PDB file of C-alpha atoms and ligand atoms in Angstrom:
ATOM      1  CA  MET A   1      -0.201  -0.370   0.057  1.00 93.00           C
ATOM      2  CA  ILE A   2       1.172   3.722  -1.017  1.00 96.00           C
ATOM      3  CA  GLU A   3       0.254   6.363   1.505  1.00 97.00           C
ATOM      4  CA  ILE A   4       1.137   9.992   1.150  1.00 98.00           C
ATOM      5  CA  ARG A   5      -0.056  12.907   3.317  1.00 98.00           C
ATOM      6  CA  GLY A   6       0.209  16.902   3.647  1.00 98.00           C
ATOM      7  CA  LEU A   7       2.956  16.587  -0.212  1.00 98.00           C
ATOM      8  CA  THR A   8       3.479  19.953  -0.799  1.00 98.00           C
ATOM      9  CA  LYS A   9       6.269  21.350  -3.205  1.00 98.00           C
ATOM     10  CA  SER A  10       6.475  25.225  -4.287  1.00 97.00           C
ATOM     11  CA  PHE A  11       8.479  26.495  -7.345  1.00 96.00           C
ATOM     12  CA  HIS A  12       9.895  29.918  -6.476  1.00 93.00           C
ATOM     13  CA  LYS A  13       6.677  30.290  -3.412  1.00 91.00           C
ATOM     14  CA  HIS A  14       4.249  29.446  -6.506  1.00 96.00           C
ATOM     15  CA  LYS A  15       2.691  25.791  -4.315  1.00 96.00           C
ATOM     16  CA  VAL A  16       2.576  23.374  -7.186  1.00 98.00           C
ATOM     17  CA  LEU A  17       1.338  20.389  -4.870  1.00 98.00           C
ATOM     18  CA  ASP A  18      -0.356  21.733  -2.176  1.00 97.00           C
ATOM     19  CA  HIS A  19      -0.503  19.105   0.314  1.00 97.00           C
ATOM     20  CA  ILE A  20      -1.206  16.119  -1.794  1.00 98.00           C
ATOM     21  CA  ASP A  21      -3.321  13.433   0.335  1.00 98.00           C
ATOM     22  CA  LEU A  22      -3.600   9.731  -1.318  1.00 98.00           C
ATOM     23  CA  THR A  23      -3.269   6.080  -0.418  1.00 98.00           C
ATOM     24  CA  ILE A  24      -3.104   3.201  -3.210  1.00 98.00           C
ATOM     25  CA  GLN A  25      -4.020   0.109  -2.806  1.00 97.00           C
ATOM     26  CA  LYS A  26      -2.112  -2.512  -3.905  1.00 96.00           C
ATOM     27  CA  GLY A  27      -2.962  -3.636  -7.760  1.00 96.00           C
ATOM     28  CA  ASP A  28      -4.820  -0.223  -7.807  1.00 97.00           C
ATOM     29  CA  VAL A  29      -4.038   1.846 -11.299  1.00 97.00           C
ATOM     30  CA  VAL A  30      -5.289   5.132 -10.672  1.00 98.00           C
ATOM     31  CA  ALA A  31      -5.245   7.785 -13.596  1.00 98.00           C
ATOM     32  CA  VAL A  32      -4.296  11.501 -12.588  1.00 98.00           C
ATOM     33  CA  ILE A  33      -5.941  14.294 -15.328  1.00 97.00           C
ATOM     34  CA  GLY A  34      -5.309  17.626 -15.021  1.00 96.00           C
ATOM     35  CA  SER A  35      -4.565  20.686 -17.251  1.00 95.00           C
ATOM     36  CA  SER A  36      -1.358  21.462 -17.971  1.00 95.00           C
ATOM     37  CA  GLY A  37       0.635  23.175 -14.925  1.00 96.00           C
ATOM     38  CA  ALA A  38      -1.462  21.324 -12.364  1.00 97.00           C
ATOM     39  CA  GLY A  39       1.329  19.478 -10.685  1.00 97.00           C
ATOM     40  CA  LYS A  40       0.786  15.774 -12.161  1.00 98.00           C
ATOM     41  CA  SER A  41       3.987  15.602 -13.657  1.00 97.00           C
ATOM     42  CA  THR A  42       5.108  17.481  -9.967  1.00 98.00           C
ATOM     43  CA  LEU A  43       3.556  14.627  -8.347  1.00 98.00           C
ATOM     44  CA  LEU A  44       5.013  11.604 -10.054  1.00 97.00           C
ATOM     45  CA  ARG A  45       8.290  13.318  -9.962  1.00 97.00           C
ATOM     46  CA  SER A  46       7.703  13.910  -6.359  1.00 97.00           C
ATOM     47  CA  ILE A  47       7.107  10.184  -5.528  1.00 96.00           C
ATOM     48  CA  ASN A  48      10.410   9.594  -6.354  1.00 93.00           C
ATOM     49  CA  LEU A  49      12.458  12.352  -4.984  1.00 94.00           C
ATOM     50  CA  LEU A  50      13.346  13.077  -9.116  1.00 94.00           C
ATOM     51  CA  GLU A  51      12.126  16.276  -7.003  1.00 95.00           C
ATOM     52  CA  VAL A  52      12.031  16.665  -3.870  1.00 95.00           C
ATOM     53  CA  PRO A  53       9.025  17.950  -2.334  1.00 97.00           C
ATOM     54  CA  ASP A  54       8.851  20.775   0.068  1.00 97.00           C
ATOM     55  CA  GLU A  55       6.939  18.494   3.184  1.00 97.00           C
ATOM     56  CA  GLY A  56       4.802  15.553   3.454  1.00 97.00           C
ATOM     57  CA  THR A  57       5.398  11.568   3.971  1.00 97.00           C
ATOM     58  CA  ILE A  58       5.777   9.152   1.512  1.00 97.00           C
ATOM     59  CA  LYS A  59       5.187   5.386   2.861  1.00 97.00           C
ATOM     60  CA  ILE A  60       5.714   2.482   0.546  1.00 96.00           C
ATOM     61  CA  ASP A  61       4.601  -0.973   2.631  1.00 95.00           C
ATOM     62  CA  GLU A  62       6.406  -0.935   5.267  1.00 93.00           C
ATOM     63  CA  LEU A  63       9.227   2.057   3.871  1.00 95.00           C
ATOM     64  CA  THR A  64       8.216   5.430   5.675  1.00 96.00           C
ATOM     65  CA  VAL A  65       9.730   7.763   4.630  1.00 96.00           C
ATOM     66  CA  ASP A  66       9.824  12.043   6.358  1.00 96.00           C
ATOM     67  CA  ILE A  67      10.743  14.223   3.270  1.00 96.00           C
ATOM     68  CA  THR A  68      12.584  16.789   5.449  1.00 95.00           C
ATOM     69  CA  ARG A  69      14.385  13.465   7.851  1.00 95.00           C
ATOM     70  CA  ARG A  70      15.277  11.868   4.538  1.00 94.00           C
ATOM     71  CA  SER A  71      18.005   9.659   4.811  1.00 94.00           C
ATOM     72  CA  LYS A  72      20.064   8.661   1.605  1.00 93.00           C
ATOM     73  CA  ALA A  73      19.155   5.171   2.450  1.00 93.00           C
ATOM     74  CA  ASP A  74      15.663   6.363   2.724  1.00 92.00           C
ATOM     75  CA  VAL A  75      15.750   7.723  -0.971  1.00 92.00           C
ATOM     76  CA  LEU A  76      17.735   5.218  -2.615  1.00 91.00           C
ATOM     77  CA  GLU A  77      14.761   2.726  -0.842  1.00 92.00           C
ATOM     78  CA  LEU A  78      12.373   4.625  -1.725  1.00 93.00           C
ATOM     79  CA  ARG A  79      13.959   4.731  -5.704  1.00 92.00           C
ATOM     80  CA  LYS A  80      13.628   1.271  -5.692  1.00 93.00           C
ATOM     81  CA  SER A  81      10.419   1.038  -4.693  1.00 95.00           C
ATOM     82  CA  THR A  82       9.540   2.582  -7.566  1.00 96.00           C
ATOM     83  CA  ALA A  83       9.751   2.741 -11.386  1.00 97.00           C
ATOM     84  CA  MET A  84       8.856   5.639 -13.776  1.00 96.00           C
ATOM     85  CA  VAL A  85       8.333   6.036 -17.277  1.00 97.00           C
ATOM     86  CA  PHE A  86       8.588   8.946 -19.413  1.00 95.00           C
ATOM     87  CA  GLN A  87       6.823  11.014 -22.052  1.00 93.00           C
ATOM     88  CA  GLN A  88      10.128  10.824 -23.861  1.00 92.00           C
ATOM     89  CA  PHE A  89      11.424   7.024 -23.156  1.00 91.00           C
ATOM     90  CA  ASN A  90      14.446   7.818 -21.446  1.00 93.00           C
ATOM     91  CA  LEU A  91      16.659   4.646 -22.926  1.00 97.00           C
ATOM     92  CA  PHE A  92      20.152   5.094 -23.218  1.00 97.00           C
ATOM     93  CA  ARG A  93      20.841   5.792 -27.084  1.00 97.00           C
ATOM     94  CA  GLN A  94      24.604   3.778 -26.999  1.00 97.00           C
ATOM     95  CA  LYS A  95      22.593   0.006 -25.045  1.00 98.00           C
ATOM     96  CA  THR A  96      20.567  -2.130 -26.566  1.00 98.00           C
ATOM     97  CA  ALA A  97      17.264  -2.964 -25.674  1.00 98.00           C
ATOM     98  CA  LEU A  98      18.182  -5.675 -24.272  1.00 98.00           C
ATOM     99  CA  GLU A  99      21.060  -3.770 -22.200  1.00 98.00           C
ATOM    100  CA  ASN A 100      18.444  -0.826 -21.122  1.00 98.00           C
ATOM    101  CA  VAL A 101      16.299  -3.562 -19.694  1.00 98.00           C
ATOM    102  CA  MET A 102      19.142  -5.835 -18.056  1.00 98.00           C
ATOM    103  CA  GLU A 103      21.397  -2.208 -16.590  1.00 97.00           C
ATOM    104  CA  GLY A 104      18.899  -1.230 -13.629  1.00 95.00           C
ATOM    105  CA  LEU A 105      19.061  -5.357 -12.470  1.00 96.00           C
ATOM    106  CA  ILE A 106      22.589  -5.164 -12.154  1.00 97.00           C
ATOM    107  CA  VAL A 107      23.292  -1.801 -11.096  1.00 95.00           C
ATOM    108  CA  VAL A 108      20.606  -0.977  -8.881  1.00 92.00           C
ATOM    109  CA  LYS A 109      19.377  -4.615  -7.903  1.00 93.00           C
ATOM    110  CA  LYS A 110      22.796  -6.474  -8.085  1.00 94.00           C
ATOM    111  CA  ILE A 111      21.512  -9.115  -9.776  1.00 97.00           C
ATOM    112  CA  PRO A 112      23.986 -11.320 -11.985  1.00 97.00           C
ATOM    113  CA  LYS A 113      24.558 -10.534 -15.623  1.00 97.00           C
ATOM    114  CA  GLU A 114      23.037 -13.598 -16.736  1.00 97.00           C
ATOM    115  CA  GLN A 115      20.550 -13.917 -14.656  1.00 98.00           C
ATOM    116  CA  ALA A 116      19.445 -10.641 -15.309  1.00 98.00           C
ATOM    117  CA  CYS A 117      20.132 -11.067 -19.143  1.00 98.00           C
ATOM    118  CA  GLN A 118      17.091 -14.204 -18.638  1.00 98.00           C
ATOM    119  CA  ILE A 119      14.922 -11.627 -16.959  1.00 98.00           C
ATOM    120  CA  ALA A 120      15.617  -8.585 -19.583  1.00 98.00           C
ATOM    121  CA  ALA A 121      14.676 -10.816 -22.275  1.00 98.00           C
ATOM    122  CA  GLY A 122      11.117 -12.576 -20.766  1.00 97.00           C
ATOM    123  CA  GLN A 123      10.064  -8.971 -20.023  1.00 97.00           C
ATOM    124  CA  LEU A 124      10.595  -8.051 -23.525  1.00 98.00           C
ATOM    125  CA  ALA A 125       9.040 -10.614 -25.061  1.00 97.00           C
ATOM    126  CA  ARG A 126       6.198 -10.152 -22.350  1.00 95.00           C
ATOM    127  CA  VAL A 127       5.917  -6.487 -24.469  1.00 96.00           C
ATOM    128  CA  GLY A 128       6.163  -8.286 -28.184  1.00 96.00           C
ATOM    129  CA  LEU A 129       9.696  -7.475 -28.667  1.00 97.00           C
ATOM    130  CA  SER A 130      11.310 -10.506 -28.377  1.00 97.00           C
ATOM    131  CA  ASP A 131      12.946  -9.762 -32.380  1.00 97.00           C
ATOM    132  CA  LYS A 132      14.123  -6.845 -31.057  1.00 97.00           C
ATOM    133  CA  VAL A 133      16.269  -7.769 -28.230  1.00 98.00           C
ATOM    134  CA  HIS A 134      19.917  -6.124 -29.661  1.00 98.00           C
ATOM    135  CA  TYR A 135      18.589  -3.233 -31.584  1.00 98.00           C
ATOM    136  CA  TYR A 136      19.757   0.138 -30.222  1.00 98.00           C
ATOM    137  CA  PRO A 137      16.614   2.447 -29.488  1.00 97.00           C
ATOM    138  CA  LYS A 138      17.272   4.692 -32.806  1.00 97.00           C
ATOM    139  CA  GLN A 139      16.638   1.344 -34.161  1.00 98.00           C
ATOM    140  CA  LEU A 140      13.244   1.143 -32.430  1.00 97.00           C
ATOM    141  CA  SER A 141      10.135   3.196 -33.368  1.00 96.00           C
ATOM    142  CA  GLY A 142       8.835   5.960 -31.042  1.00 96.00           C
ATOM    143  CA  GLY A 143       6.140   2.821 -29.902  1.00 96.00           C
ATOM    144  CA  GLN A 144       8.807   0.027 -29.912  1.00 97.00           C
ATOM    145  CA  GLN A 145      10.987   2.314 -28.131  1.00 97.00           C
ATOM    146  CA  GLN A 146       7.817   2.658 -25.054  1.00 97.00           C
ATOM    147  CA  ARG A 147       7.689  -0.402 -24.677  1.00 97.00           C
ATOM    148  CA  VAL A 148      11.016  -1.557 -23.960  1.00 98.00           C
ATOM    149  CA  ALA A 149      11.148   1.252 -21.697  1.00 97.00           C
ATOM    150  CA  ILE A 150       8.206   0.016 -19.862  1.00 97.00           C
ATOM    151  CA  ALA A 151      10.028  -3.701 -19.675  1.00 97.00           C
ATOM    152  CA  ARG A 152      12.224  -2.126 -17.958  1.00 97.00           C
ATOM    153  CA  ALA A 153      10.041  -1.449 -15.903  1.00 97.00           C
ATOM    154  CA  LEU A 154       8.371  -3.835 -15.013  1.00 97.00           C
ATOM    155  CA  ALA A 155      11.427  -6.019 -14.633  1.00 97.00           C
ATOM    156  CA  MET A 156      12.365  -4.373 -11.861  1.00 96.00           C
ATOM    157  CA  GLN A 157       9.158  -4.810 -10.316  1.00 96.00           C
ATOM    158  CA  PRO A 158       8.374  -1.912  -8.661  1.00 97.00           C
ATOM    159  CA  LYS A 159       5.562  -1.663  -5.638  1.00 97.00           C
ATOM    160  CA  ILE A 160       4.575   1.357  -8.199  1.00 97.00           C
ATOM    161  CA  LEU A 161       4.829   1.863 -11.455  1.00 98.00           C
ATOM    162  CA  LEU A 162       4.566   5.872 -12.071  1.00 97.00           C
ATOM    163  CA  PHE A 163       3.485   6.695 -15.935  1.00 97.00           C
ATOM    164  CA  ASP A 164       4.021  10.135 -17.076  1.00 97.00           C
ATOM    165  CA  GLU A 165       2.141  10.406 -20.238  1.00 96.00           C
ATOM    166  CA  PRO A 166       3.527   7.982 -21.728  1.00 95.00           C
ATOM    167  CA  THR A 167       2.097   8.264 -25.080  1.00 95.00           C
ATOM    168  CA  SER A 168       2.062  11.826 -26.333  1.00 94.00           C
ATOM    169  CA  ALA A 169       5.250  11.676 -27.855  1.00 93.00           C
ATOM    170  CA  LEU A 170       4.083   9.562 -30.179  1.00 94.00           C
ATOM    171  CA  ASP A 171       2.838   9.076 -33.294  1.00 92.00           C
ATOM    172  CA  PRO A 172      -1.389   8.745 -33.210  1.00 91.00           C
ATOM    173  CA  GLU A 173      -0.797   5.463 -34.932  1.00 92.00           C
ATOM    174  CA  LEU A 174       2.120   4.002 -31.912  1.00 93.00           C
ATOM    175  CA  VAL A 175      -0.650   5.068 -29.661  1.00 94.00           C
ATOM    176  CA  GLY A 176      -2.691   1.595 -29.636  1.00 94.00           C
ATOM    177  CA  GLU A 177       0.387  -0.618 -29.061  1.00 95.00           C
ATOM    178  CA  VAL A 178       1.342   1.397 -26.342  1.00 95.00           C
ATOM    179  CA  LEU A 179      -1.956   1.653 -24.312  1.00 95.00           C
ATOM    180  CA  ASP A 180      -2.120  -1.961 -24.971  1.00 95.00           C
ATOM    181  CA  THR A 181       1.019  -3.047 -23.105  1.00 96.00           C
ATOM    182  CA  ILE A 182      -0.112  -0.208 -20.641  1.00 96.00           C
ATOM    183  CA  LYS A 183      -3.241  -2.320 -19.875  1.00 95.00           C
ATOM    184  CA  LYS A 184      -1.612  -5.966 -20.222  1.00 95.00           C
ATOM    185  CA  ALA A 185       0.162  -4.470 -17.302  1.00 95.00           C
ATOM    186  CA  ALA A 186      -2.714  -3.004 -14.998  1.00 95.00           C
ATOM    187  CA  GLU A 187      -4.583  -6.273 -15.734  1.00 95.00           C
ATOM    188  CA  GLU A 188      -1.481  -8.775 -14.515  1.00 95.00           C
ATOM    189  CA  GLY A 189      -2.142  -6.452 -10.913  1.00 95.00           C
ATOM    190  CA  ASN A 190       0.936  -4.356 -11.242  1.00 96.00           C
ATOM    191  CA  THR A 191       0.360  -1.017  -9.447  1.00 97.00           C
ATOM    192  CA  MET A 192      -0.014   1.994 -10.826  1.00 97.00           C
ATOM    193  CA  LEU A 193       0.263   5.727 -11.229  1.00 98.00           C
ATOM    194  CA  LEU A 194      -0.605   6.851 -14.930  1.00 97.00           C
ATOM    195  CA  VAL A 195      -0.828  11.099 -16.629  1.00 97.00           C
ATOM    196  CA  SER A 196      -2.695  10.787 -19.390  1.00 95.00           C
ATOM    197  CA  HIS A 197      -4.688  12.728 -21.848  1.00 92.00           C
ATOM    198  CA  GLU A 198      -5.569   9.204 -22.914  1.00 92.00           C
ATOM    199  CA  MET A 199      -9.622   9.400 -21.636  1.00 93.00           C
ATOM    200  CA  ASN A 200     -11.236   6.916 -23.484  1.00 91.00           C
ATOM    201  CA  PHE A 201      -7.902   4.743 -21.958  1.00 93.00           C
ATOM    202  CA  VAL A 202      -8.146   6.096 -18.589  1.00 95.00           C
ATOM    203  CA  ARG A 203     -11.793   5.485 -18.229  1.00 94.00           C
ATOM    204  CA  LYS A 204     -11.062   1.913 -19.978  1.00 92.00           C
ATOM    205  CA  VAL A 205      -8.300   1.048 -17.630  1.00 94.00           C
ATOM    206  CA  ALA A 206      -8.431   3.267 -14.686  1.00 97.00           C
ATOM    207  CA  THR A 207      -9.678   1.496 -10.992  1.00 97.00           C
ATOM    208  CA  ARG A 208      -9.547   5.305 -10.213  1.00 97.00           C
ATOM    209  CA  VAL A 209      -9.440   8.724 -11.402  1.00 97.00           C
ATOM    210  CA  LEU A 210      -7.978  11.984 -10.093  1.00 98.00           C
ATOM    211  CA  PHE A 211      -8.968  15.260 -11.121  1.00 97.00           C
ATOM    212  CA  LEU A 212      -5.580  17.520 -10.247  1.00 97.00           C
ATOM    213  CA  ASP A 213      -6.187  21.516 -10.417  1.00 97.00           C
ATOM    214  CA  GLN A 214      -3.737  23.764  -8.700  1.00 96.00           C
ATOM    215  CA  GLY A 215      -2.002  21.338  -6.539  1.00 97.00           C
ATOM    216  CA  VAL A 216      -5.473  20.234  -4.716  1.00 97.00           C
ATOM    217  CA  ILE A 217      -7.053  16.765  -5.292  1.00 97.00           C
ATOM    218  CA  VAL A 218     -10.302  17.876  -6.379  1.00 96.00           C
ATOM    219  CA  GLU A 219     -12.069  14.590  -7.693  1.00 97.00           C
ATOM    220  CA  ASP A 220     -11.340  11.006  -6.444  1.00 97.00           C
ATOM    221  CA  GLY A 221     -13.528   9.069  -7.675  1.00 97.00           C
ATOM    222  CA  THR A 222     -14.425   5.655 -10.261  1.00 97.00           C
ATOM    223  CA  PRO A 223     -13.822   6.336 -14.156  1.00 96.00           C
ATOM    224  CA  ASN A 224     -17.718   6.830 -13.632  1.00 95.00           C
ATOM    225  CA  GLU A 225     -18.271   8.973 -10.771  1.00 96.00           C
ATOM    226  CA  VAL A 226     -15.137  11.587 -12.523  1.00 96.00           C
ATOM    227  CA  PHE A 227     -16.260  11.127 -15.857  1.00 95.00           C
ATOM    228  CA  SER A 228     -20.030  11.079 -15.795  1.00 94.00           C
ATOM    229  CA  LYS A 229     -20.635  12.621 -12.528  1.00 93.00           C
ATOM    230  CA  PRO A 230     -17.984  14.983 -11.871  1.00 95.00           C
ATOM    231  CA  LYS A 231     -18.896  17.311  -8.493  1.00 93.00           C
ATOM    232  CA  SER A 232     -16.595  19.957  -9.035  1.00 93.00           C
ATOM    233  CA  GLU A 233     -16.977  22.459 -11.531  1.00 94.00           C
ATOM    234  CA  ARG A 234     -13.098  22.823 -13.280  1.00 94.00           C
ATOM    235  CA  THR A 235     -13.520  18.619 -13.837  1.00 95.00           C
ATOM    236  CA  LYS A 236     -17.022  19.048 -15.580  1.00 95.00           C
ATOM    237  CA  GLN A 237     -14.798  22.134 -17.620  1.00 94.00           C
ATOM    238  CA  PHE A 238     -11.824  20.394 -18.136  1.00 94.00           C
ATOM    239  CA  LEU A 239     -13.892  17.639 -19.520  1.00 93.00           C
ATOM    240  CA  ALA A 240     -15.925  19.520 -21.469  1.00 91.00           C
ATOM    241  CA  ASN A 241     -12.973  21.416 -22.924  1.00 91.00           C
ATOM    242  CA  TYR A 242     -11.540  18.049 -23.423  1.00 89.00           C
ATOM    243  CA  TYR A 243     -14.171  16.450 -25.450  1.00 85.00           C
ATOM    244  CA  ARG A 244     -15.251  19.379 -27.548  1.00 86.00           C
ATOM    245  CA  ASP A 245     -11.658  19.606 -28.642  1.00 80.00           C
ATOM    246  CA  GLN A 246     -11.769  16.273 -29.964  1.00 77.00           C
ATOM    247  CA  GLU A 247     -12.657  14.207 -33.492  1.00 64.00           C
ATOM    248  CA  PRO A 248     -16.388  13.999 -32.643  1.00 60.00           C
ATOM    249  CA  GLU A 249     -16.510  10.009 -33.336  1.00 60.00           C
ATOM    250  CA  PHE A 250     -14.491   9.900 -30.265  1.00 58.00           C
ATOM    251  CA  ALA A 251     -17.005  12.837 -28.240  1.00 53.00           C
ATOM    252  CA  ILE A 252     -19.340  11.188 -25.351  1.00 53.00           C
TER     253      ILE A 252
HETATM  254  N1  ATP B   1      11.552  22.680 -12.525  1.00 90.09           N
HETATM  255  C1  ATP B   1      10.836  23.386 -12.088  1.00 90.09           C
HETATM  256  N2  ATP B   1      10.802  24.922 -11.746  1.00 90.09           N
HETATM  257  C2  ATP B   1      10.230  26.061 -11.986  1.00 90.09           C
HETATM  258  N3  ATP B   1       8.979  25.574 -11.905  1.00 90.09           N
HETATM  259  C3  ATP B   1       8.313  24.381 -12.012  1.00 90.09           C
HETATM  260  C4  ATP B   1       9.734  23.255 -12.311  1.00 90.09           C
HETATM  261  N4  ATP B   1       8.324  22.034 -12.756  1.00 90.09           N
HETATM  262  C5  ATP B   1       7.616  22.738 -12.597  1.00 90.09           C
HETATM  263  N5  ATP B   1       7.274  23.703 -12.519  1.00 90.09           N
HETATM  264  C6  ATP B   1       6.099  24.550 -12.555  1.00 90.09           C
HETATM  265  O1  ATP B   1       4.675  23.856 -11.510  1.00 90.09           O
HETATM  266  C7  ATP B   1       3.671  23.709 -12.570  1.00 90.09           C
HETATM  267  C8  ATP B   1       3.787  22.800 -12.487  1.00 90.09           C
HETATM  268  O2  ATP B   1       4.291  21.763 -13.487  1.00 90.09           O
HETATM  269  P1  ATP B   1       4.077  20.493 -13.683  1.00 90.09           P
HETATM  270  O3  ATP B   1       5.248  19.902 -15.046  1.00 90.09           O
HETATM  271  O4  ATP B   1       4.104  19.520 -12.217  1.00 90.09           O
HETATM  272  O5  ATP B   1       2.604  20.548 -14.538  1.00 90.09           O
HETATM  273  P2  ATP B   1       1.750  19.022 -15.203  1.00 90.09           P
HETATM  274  O6  ATP B   1       0.512  18.847 -15.026  1.00 90.09           O
HETATM  275  O7  ATP B   1       2.458  18.109 -15.514  1.00 90.09           O
HETATM  276  O8  ATP B   1       1.291  20.162 -16.948  1.00 90.09           O
HETATM  277  P3  ATP B   1       1.569  19.153 -18.423  1.00 90.09           P
HETATM  278  O9  ATP B   1      -0.314  19.087 -18.563  1.00 90.09           O
HETATM  279  O10 ATP B   1       2.045  20.374 -19.214  1.00 90.09           O
HETATM  280  O11 ATP B   1       2.399  18.466 -18.265  1.00 90.09           O
HETATM  281  C9  ATP B   1       3.791  24.673 -13.580  1.00 90.09           C
HETATM  282  O12 ATP B   1       3.716  25.854 -13.637  1.00 90.09           O
HETATM  283  C10 ATP B   1       5.437  24.823 -14.012  1.00 90.09           C
HETATM  284  O13 ATP B   1       6.018  25.814 -15.049  1.00 90.09           O
HETATM  285 MG1   MG B   2       3.353  17.242 -16.919  1.00 90.09          MG
END
């Protein structure tokens, strides 16, 4: 279980996260939606301390980290408990798909090379890339690169997977294969926190949806509750704008 309490972050007096409280149960697929600048990326980045919050506590199973009193060991443990998939894939360019997936297993988890290789090959097979294990990122499509990034995250067996707009850098025809990969990982019981603008996907795959507005969670419910019966005006407005901008066949 993941418990976040009082998570707060400001950039130059601008409060980007305002005392966020959030509990995520094992197996939950929590989608975070909200306007640009709402604090979605900052929330994800604060959970693995890529961004250091000003205050708050983050509890992941038996590990409790009070931000203001964190030790180096806490930070390392927190990073080991999480894995992030970025919009821009962030693969090592000079490493093959297989080596990209092996890296964290060897360096962070201290798994022997041969075993890491086996695990990595297995994960790449699960995301449908068995035939591309020895390819370098530049030899792969954006969708394939993102699937390598997902395989790399899954290989670490994190307590929570963090996805920050994993499909928004992709050409439209490549979005589907990445969403299918995320859906499969969700169905396999992985706990996830996902920032996405793919509302149809969020509706189908998320077990819970949060609407973040100016650093505050103003809506928290099932996809049906949030999309069909939003409570706050800001959520209603956001969804109305979103669907107005969609192609007519996707509009609700
Ligand atoms: N490193 C930083 N330094 C200063 N301000 C920052 C920094 N990172 C984020 N911000 C500011 O914090 C606010 C929230 O940013 P964040 O990236 O979390 O928004 P977001 O909801 O992910 O937006 P988007 O949908 O555009 O990705 C923005 O106003 C942004 O300018
Ligand atoms: Mg963002």
